[in-house]
Amino acid sequence: MKRIKFSIPISLDYFNAFRGFLEAVEWGYGDTYFLLGSDVVKLVEVKFREGVKPEEVLGELLEIPYVKDAKLIPKNDHYLLCVRASLLHVPLPEDVSRFLEVQKRGMVVFEKSTFSTELVYIYVVCEEGLLGDVISAVKEVYGARVVSVEEYTPEKNLLLKLTGRQFEVLLLAYKSGYFDNPRRVTLREFSQMLGLSPSTVKEHLRKALRKILEEVIE
């Protein structure tokens, strides 16, 4: 497995609709997403600049035509932002479908990202056999530059023992505060974020946690 760090210029047209949001944010970290049918669900921790009213920023996001839902969850001195958008209407680069095809061919995980008003840094973990395709696709689609490529040992990360959907649901549950005490989101609220039934989400979590415990205990 390989982990690639890319830098992406924030001047891309793709970011225009989010320009006001980006200018209101002091920092953003851990941008995680997964595909759900024709929608994309994104989760990112953000800290707003002093004087910014988060509820106003949220309202502006909800006015973007292709954003179906957006929620802010308080987390210490910052927020967790969950956004669900329709891929059918997002103004993605024309060749983005090529990258989505690469994702279907094997393990390609957007591990995290950080962003400022100048640059976005993304970290992608992928199978070694897909390294060249992932790099060329991200370069072509987002005008990215490769910052670094490093070895990534799967056995050091139990999450990679899970199926793709189990990994995504468990990761998003953790980041949304579902496992916090007290919980920041209920099972029903978390299910609504994903557009899945509570029973389906619960089953994904149960199977994911069982696999991890089996690895640890045995």
Tab-separated table of C-alpha atoms in Angstrom:
chain	number	residue	atom	x	y	z
A	1	MET	CA	0.000	0.000	0.000
A	2	LYS	CA	1.072	3.595	-0.641
A	3	ARG	CA	0.122	6.947	0.893
A	4	ILE	CA	0.329	9.938	-1.451
A	5	LYS	CA	0.209	13.580	-0.387
A	6	PHE	CA	-1.065	16.004	-3.026
A	7	SER	CA	-1.351	19.788	-3.065
A	8	ILE	CA	-4.237	21.316	-5.048
A	9	PRO	CA	-4.540	25.028	-5.964
A	10	ILE	CA	-7.675	26.545	-4.496
A	11	SER	CA	-8.097	28.745	-7.586
A	12	LEU	CA	-9.946	25.921	-9.360
A	13	ASP	CA	-13.447	26.756	-10.633
A	14	TYR	CA	-14.685	23.778	-8.589
A	15	PHE	CA	-14.132	25.802	-5.398
A	16	ASN	CA	-16.012	28.921	-6.566
A	17	ALA	CA	-19.349	27.963	-4.989
A	18	PHE	CA	-17.566	27.407	-1.677
A	19	ARG	CA	-15.475	30.577	-1.827
A	20	GLY	CA	-17.463	32.343	0.903
A	21	PHE	CA	-17.229	29.285	3.136
A	22	LEU	CA	-13.468	28.960	2.635
A	23	GLU	CA	-12.931	32.629	3.458
A	24	ALA	CA	-14.920	32.206	6.701
A	25	VAL	CA	-12.787	29.275	7.886
A	26	GLU	CA	-9.559	29.621	9.852
A	27	TRP	CA	-8.647	25.988	9.226
A	28	GLY	CA	-10.175	22.727	8.041
A	29	TYR	CA	-8.919	19.223	8.710
A	30	GLY	CA	-9.706	15.582	8.062
A	31	ASP	CA	-11.996	15.981	5.063
A	32	THR	CA	-13.471	12.491	4.601
A	33	TYR	CA	-16.019	11.450	1.997
A	34	PHE	CA	-17.720	8.466	0.475
A	35	LEU	CA	-20.142	7.864	-2.376
A	36	LEU	CA	-23.753	6.951	-1.673
A	37	GLY	CA	-25.579	6.267	-4.920
A	38	SER	CA	-25.455	9.500	-6.903
A	39	ASP	CA	-24.613	11.537	-3.798
A	40	VAL	CA	-21.388	12.304	-1.990
A	41	VAL	CA	-21.238	12.645	1.825
A	42	LYS	CA	-18.379	14.752	3.199
A	43	LEU	CA	-17.281	15.230	6.801
A	44	VAL	CA	-14.680	17.806	7.859
A	45	GLU	CA	-13.613	19.547	11.071
A	46	VAL	CA	-13.547	23.335	10.740
A	47	LYS	CA	-12.725	26.324	12.885
A	48	PHE	CA	-14.299	29.603	11.828
A	49	ARG	CA	-12.532	32.935	11.894
A	50	GLU	CA	-13.248	35.321	14.755
A	51	GLY	CA	-16.475	37.255	14.224
A	52	VAL	CA	-17.950	34.698	11.804
A	53	LYS	CA	-21.436	33.411	12.638
A	54	PRO	CA	-21.441	29.653	11.886
A	55	GLU	CA	-25.227	29.498	11.430
A	56	GLU	CA	-24.997	32.107	8.648
A	57	VAL	CA	-22.252	30.137	6.895
A	58	LEU	CA	-24.378	26.998	7.159
A	59	GLY	CA	-27.321	28.856	5.625
A	60	GLU	CA	-25.169	29.915	2.665
A	61	LEU	CA	-24.056	26.322	2.098
A	62	LEU	CA	-27.665	25.146	2.082
A	63	GLU	CA	-28.468	27.701	-0.636
A	64	ILE	CA	-26.028	26.028	-3.061
A	65	PRO	CA	-28.334	24.152	-5.520
A	66	TYR	CA	-26.572	20.797	-5.406
A	67	VAL	CA	-26.175	20.695	-1.587
A	68	LYS	CA	-28.960	18.474	-0.248
A	69	ASP	CA	-28.164	18.783	3.444
A	70	ALA	CA	-25.571	20.324	5.758
A	71	LYS	CA	-25.150	20.095	9.521
A	72	LEU	CA	-22.759	21.657	12.041
A	73	ILE	CA	-21.915	19.660	15.184
A	74	PRO	CA	-20.085	21.560	17.982
A	75	LYS	CA	-16.753	19.972	18.945
A	76	ASN	CA	-14.704	21.740	21.650
A	77	ASP	CA	-13.628	25.101	20.148
A	78	HIS	CA	-14.591	24.193	16.574
A	79	TYR	CA	-17.200	22.286	14.560
A	80	LEU	CA	-17.721	19.109	12.608
A	81	LEU	CA	-19.401	19.840	9.267
A	82	CYS	CA	-21.355	17.147	7.418
A	83	VAL	CA	-22.459	17.936	3.857
A	84	ARG	CA	-24.415	15.767	1.432
A	85	ALA	CA	-24.442	16.846	-2.208
A	86	SER	CA	-25.743	15.478	-5.500
A	87	LEU	CA	-22.924	14.363	-7.787
A	88	LEU	CA	-25.284	14.729	-10.741
A	89	HIS	CA	-25.282	18.503	-10.309
A	90	VAL	CA	-21.898	19.301	-8.748
A	91	PRO	CA	-19.730	21.235	-11.267
A	92	LEU	CA	-16.910	18.691	-11.209
A	93	PRO	CA	-14.144	18.712	-13.821
A	94	GLU	CA	-15.201	16.897	-17.000
A	95	ASP	CA	-12.705	14.059	-16.515
A	96	VAL	CA	-13.585	13.370	-12.849
A	97	SER	CA	-15.421	10.212	-13.955
A	98	ARG	CA	-12.017	8.750	-14.773
A	99	PHE	CA	-10.969	9.081	-11.161
A	100	LEU	CA	-14.212	7.550	-9.920
A	101	GLU	CA	-13.498	4.569	-12.166
A	102	VAL	CA	-10.071	4.137	-10.560
A	103	GLN	CA	-11.757	4.062	-7.145
A	104	LYS	CA	-13.971	1.192	-8.289
A	105	ARG	CA	-10.956	-0.940	-9.270
A	106	GLY	CA	-9.502	-1.347	-5.795
A	107	MET	CA	-8.696	0.222	-2.441
A	108	VAL	CA	-8.456	4.006	-2.841
A	109	VAL	CA	-9.158	5.909	0.379
A	110	PHE	CA	-9.147	9.681	0.830
A	111	GLU	CA	-7.589	9.480	4.266
A	112	LYS	CA	-7.686	13.167	5.196
A	113	SER	CA	-7.134	16.670	3.875
A	114	THR	CA	-6.274	20.111	5.156
A	115	PHE	CA	-7.044	23.412	3.503
A	116	SER	CA	-6.464	27.146	3.712
A	117	THR	CA	-7.407	30.009	1.413
A	118	GLU	CA	-4.426	29.163	-0.852
A	119	LEU	CA	-4.032	25.394	-1.014
A	120	VAL	CA	-5.725	22.097	-0.301
A	121	TYR	CA	-3.582	19.158	0.802
A	122	ILE	CA	-5.072	15.693	0.399
A	123	TYR	CA	-3.729	12.314	1.504
A	124	VAL	CA	-4.732	9.243	-0.493
A	125	VAL	CA	-4.029	5.635	0.482
A	126	CYS	CA	-4.140	3.118	-2.368
A	127	GLU	CA	-2.990	-0.310	-3.479
A	128	GLU	CA	0.494	-0.259	-4.983
A	129	GLY	CA	-0.826	-1.472	-8.338
A	130	LEU	CA	-3.071	1.593	-8.596
A	131	LEU	CA	-0.387	4.137	-7.640
A	132	GLY	CA	0.332	5.373	-11.175
A	133	ASP	CA	-3.355	5.624	-12.109
A	134	VAL	CA	-4.260	7.465	-8.888
A	135	ILE	CA	-1.441	9.980	-9.327
A	136	SER	CA	-2.200	10.695	-12.985
A	137	ALA	CA	-5.962	10.938	-12.328
A	138	VAL	CA	-5.620	13.370	-9.412
A	139	LYS	CA	-3.114	15.459	-11.390
A	140	GLU	CA	-5.370	15.681	-14.431
A	141	VAL	CA	-8.658	16.213	-12.584
A	142	TYR	CA	-7.504	18.673	-9.925
A	143	GLY	CA	-4.264	20.102	-11.308
A	144	ALA	CA	-2.537	18.586	-8.281
A	145	ARG	CA	1.155	18.314	-7.478
A	146	VAL	CA	2.604	15.253	-5.730
A	147	VAL	CA	4.257	16.335	-2.475
A	148	SER	CA	5.319	12.895	-1.242
A	149	VAL	CA	4.781	9.141	-1.626
A	150	GLU	CA	5.415	6.784	1.284
A	151	GLU	CA	4.903	3.158	2.233
A	152	TYR	CA	1.706	2.339	4.100
A	153	THR	CA	1.597	-0.972	5.963
A	154	PRO	CA	-1.964	-2.384	6.048
A	155	GLU	CA	-1.348	-4.699	9.000
A	156	LYS	CA	-0.672	-1.666	11.171
A	157	ASN	CA	-4.191	-0.385	10.550
A	158	LEU	CA	-7.019	-2.717	11.559
A	159	LEU	CA	-9.516	-0.554	9.657
A	160	LEU	CA	-8.161	-1.955	6.411
A	161	LYS	CA	-9.479	-5.376	7.458
A	162	LEU	CA	-12.988	-4.020	6.914
A	163	THR	CA	-15.044	-3.801	3.730
A	164	GLY	CA	-15.130	-0.379	2.097
A	165	ARG	CA	-18.606	0.466	3.380
A	166	GLN	CA	-17.852	-0.798	6.930
A	167	PHE	CA	-14.705	1.340	6.933
A	168	GLU	CA	-16.580	4.427	5.771
A	169	VAL	CA	-19.501	4.115	8.199
A	170	LEU	CA	-17.242	3.384	11.194
A	171	LEU	CA	-14.906	6.259	10.327
A	172	LEU	CA	-17.761	8.724	9.870
A	173	ALA	CA	-19.448	7.507	13.074
A	174	TYR	CA	-16.248	8.163	14.994
A	175	LYS	CA	-15.667	11.579	13.438
A	176	SER	CA	-19.271	12.685	13.916
A	177	GLY	CA	-19.077	12.007	17.666
A	178	TYR	CA	-21.370	8.959	17.698
A	179	PHE	CA	-19.000	7.183	20.097
A	180	ASP	CA	-18.445	10.218	22.349
A	181	ASN	CA	-19.865	10.344	25.868
A	182	PRO	CA	-22.327	11.960	25.730
A	183	ARG	CA	-22.981	11.286	22.047
A	184	ARG	CA	-22.849	14.311	19.746
A	185	VAL	CA	-25.251	12.628	17.316
A	186	THR	CA	-27.864	9.931	17.845
A	187	LEU	CA	-28.120	6.826	15.681
A	188	ARG	CA	-31.135	8.355	13.915
A	189	GLU	CA	-29.311	11.650	13.248
A	190	PHE	CA	-26.224	9.825	11.992
A	191	SER	CA	-28.388	7.615	9.760
A	192	GLN	CA	-30.061	10.699	8.291
A	193	MET	CA	-26.638	12.159	7.447
A	194	LEU	CA	-25.883	9.061	5.391
A	195	GLY	CA	-29.346	8.573	3.945
A	196	LEU	CA	-29.450	5.028	5.328
A	197	SER	CA	-31.889	3.358	7.726
A	198	PRO	CA	-30.843	3.163	11.418
A	199	SER	CA	-30.927	-0.647	11.225
A	200	THR	CA	-28.556	-0.663	8.217
A	201	VAL	CA	-26.110	1.706	9.919
A	202	LYS	CA	-26.266	-0.305	13.133
A	203	GLU	CA	-25.504	-3.511	11.228
A	204	HIS	CA	-22.485	-1.939	9.462
A	205	LEU	CA	-21.145	-0.740	12.827
A	206	ARG	CA	-21.751	-4.099	14.515
A	207	LYS	CA	-19.907	-6.048	11.812
A	208	ALA	CA	-17.041	-3.530	11.694
A	209	LEU	CA	-16.506	-3.568	15.450
A	210	ARG	CA	-16.688	-7.375	15.538
A	211	LYS	CA	-13.967	-7.682	12.892
A	212	ILE	CA	-11.699	-5.307	14.800
A	213	LEU	CA	-12.272	-7.120	18.111
A	214	GLU	CA	-11.554	-10.475	16.437
A	215	GLU	CA	-8.169	-9.155	15.278
A	216	VAL	CA	-7.307	-7.728	18.695
A	217	ILE	CA	-8.514	-10.652	20.848
A	218	GLU	CA	-7.304	-13.509	18.681
